[in-house]
Amino acid sequence: MPVSTHYVRPSWIERQLVNRIARLLVGRFGRSTDEIHLLATTGRSSRHVRVTPVKVLRVGGLRYLVSRHGEADWAGNLRAAPEAELRVGSRREPVRGVAVAGKEAALVLREYVRQASLKSTASLLGVGSAESPDEDFVRSAADHPVFRLEPR
């Protein structure tokens, strides 16, 4: 399956303010709201550990990550080296990221839009709302990586 090059750069506020606050609250103080965790992946080129705030989504008893901005660095890193770690404070959980596509990804994206706290999430994913047709979510899944998290 070819990897999309679709990527919408997050706003300055999200990059410089929201992500820094999330790293501080989740990483340093161990406070996770709305299932926010820090995802530690190995950089594709540098081989250094990269840490990014992500929202862990629960669907049907399974946990998923959605790259709402498209092929973000963390998604490419997870695709290249699936062994990763979820962090909240001093707690570390080793996980394996398994890329999913098609109907499974569409189901996860629909739930992601349902649970989204930001109104812009649906338009960022290229769907009208959580009630949009299945085809819209399947099409969106081609540009927005979805990973199922499995314990390792």
C-alpha positions as a printed Julia matrix, in Angstrom:
152×3 Matrix{Float64}:
   0.0    0.0    0.0
   1.58   3.35  -1.04
   2.07   5.97   1.65
   0.33   9.29   1.15
   2.33  12.51   1.14
  -0.7   14.52   2.3
   0.18  16.76   5.25
  -1.41  19.92   6.64
   0.99  21.71   8.94
  -0.52  22.4   12.38
  -1.08  26.02  13.31
   1.59  27.96  15.17
  -0.61  27.88  18.29
  -0.88  24.09  18.15
   2.84  23.57  17.52
   4.27  26.14  19.9
   1.65  26.4   22.64
  -0.66  23.39  22.8
   2.04  20.75  22.21
   4.41  22.37  24.73
   1.71  22.56  27.38
   0.76  18.92  26.68
   4.39  17.81  27.0
   4.66  19.63  30.31
   1.37  18.42  31.8
   1.55  14.84  30.53
   5.3   14.31  30.63
   6.44  16.21  33.67
   3.32  16.25  35.86
   1.7   13.01  34.68
  -1.65  14.68  34.02
  -3.51  13.19  31.08
  -6.85  14.59  30.03
  -8.87  13.38  27.07
  -6.56  10.33  26.72
  -3.56  12.45  25.78
  -0.26  10.56  26.0
   3.27  11.18  24.83
   4.28   8.85  22.0
   7.99   8.04  21.89
   9.13   6.8   18.48
  12.52   6.28  16.88
  13.36   8.86  14.21
  13.56   7.4   10.71
  16.79   9.2    9.84
  18.31  10.35  13.1
  17.52   7.2   15.11
  16.96   9.53  18.09
  13.88   9.18  20.27
  11.15  11.63  19.23
   8.33  12.44  21.66
   4.98  13.79  20.46
   1.65  14.4   22.25
  -1.09  12.18  20.77
  -4.67  11.3   21.58
  -5.28   7.61  22.18
  -8.72   6.67  20.87
 -10.63   3.66  22.17
 -12.89   1.89  19.68
 -14.42  -1.54  20.31
 -12.03  -2.31  23.16
  -8.96  -1.54  21.03
  -6.71   1.53  21.11
  -5.81   3.61  18.06
  -3.84   6.67  17.0
  -5.03   8.97  14.21
  -2.81  11.44  12.4
  -5.37  14.16  11.76
  -2.82  16.31   9.91
  -1.89  13.55   7.47
   1.53  11.95   7.12
   3.07  13.59  10.21
   6.61  12.76  11.32
   5.41  10.57  14.19
   3.29   8.51  11.77
   6.22   7.98   9.4
   8.44   7.05  12.34
   5.88   4.57  13.65
   5.44   3.05  10.19
   9.24   2.63   9.82
   9.83   1.31  13.36
   6.54   0.06  14.88
   8.0   -0.48  18.36
   7.13   2.61  20.42
   6.25   3.73  23.91
   3.28   5.57  25.42
   4.2    7.83  28.32
   2.27   9.59  31.04
   4.51  11.02  33.75
   6.97   8.32  34.82
   4.74   5.52  33.53
   5.99   3.87  30.34
   4.01   1.41  28.24
   5.72  -0.41  25.36
   3.4   -0.71  22.34
   3.52  -1.75  18.72
   1.82   0.44  16.11
   0.07  -1.5   13.37
  -1.08   0.58  10.39
  -4.7   -0.13   9.45
  -6.6    0.88   6.34
  -9.94   0.5    4.59
 -13.04  -0.17   6.64
 -11.22  -0.53   9.96
  -9.55   2.86   9.5
 -12.84   4.41   8.33
 -14.6    3.16  11.48
 -11.86   4.66  13.66
 -11.92   7.99  11.79
 -15.7    8.22  12.21
 -15.35   7.68  15.96
 -12.48  10.17  16.06
 -14.74  12.84  14.56
 -17.53  11.93  17.01
 -15.24  12.33  20.01
 -13.32  15.37  18.71
 -13.28  18.41  20.93
 -12.19  20.64  18.03
 -14.82  21.54  15.46
 -12.16  21.74  12.74
 -11.37  18.0   12.97
 -14.05  16.91  10.46
 -12.94  19.43   7.83
  -9.26  18.63   8.47
 -10.07  14.98   7.73
 -12.04  15.99   4.64
 -15.43  14.78   5.87
 -18.55  16.8    6.62
 -19.41  15.24   9.97
 -19.52  11.94  11.85
 -22.68  11.13   9.86
 -20.95  11.43   6.47
 -21.08   8.39   4.15
 -18.64   5.51   4.7
 -16.95   6.3    1.37
 -15.87   9.71   2.7
 -14.1    8.08   5.65
 -12.47   5.39   3.47
 -11.17   8.17   1.18
  -9.95  10.13   4.22
  -8.11   7.07   5.56
  -5.87   7.12   2.48
  -4.46  10.51   3.6
  -4.71  10.24   7.4
  -2.74   7.34   8.9
  -4.49   5.22  11.54
  -2.56   2.86  13.8
  -3.88   0.17  16.11
  -1.84  -0.02  19.3
  -0.96  -3.49  20.48
   0.91  -4.4   23.67
   4.41  -5.77  23.27
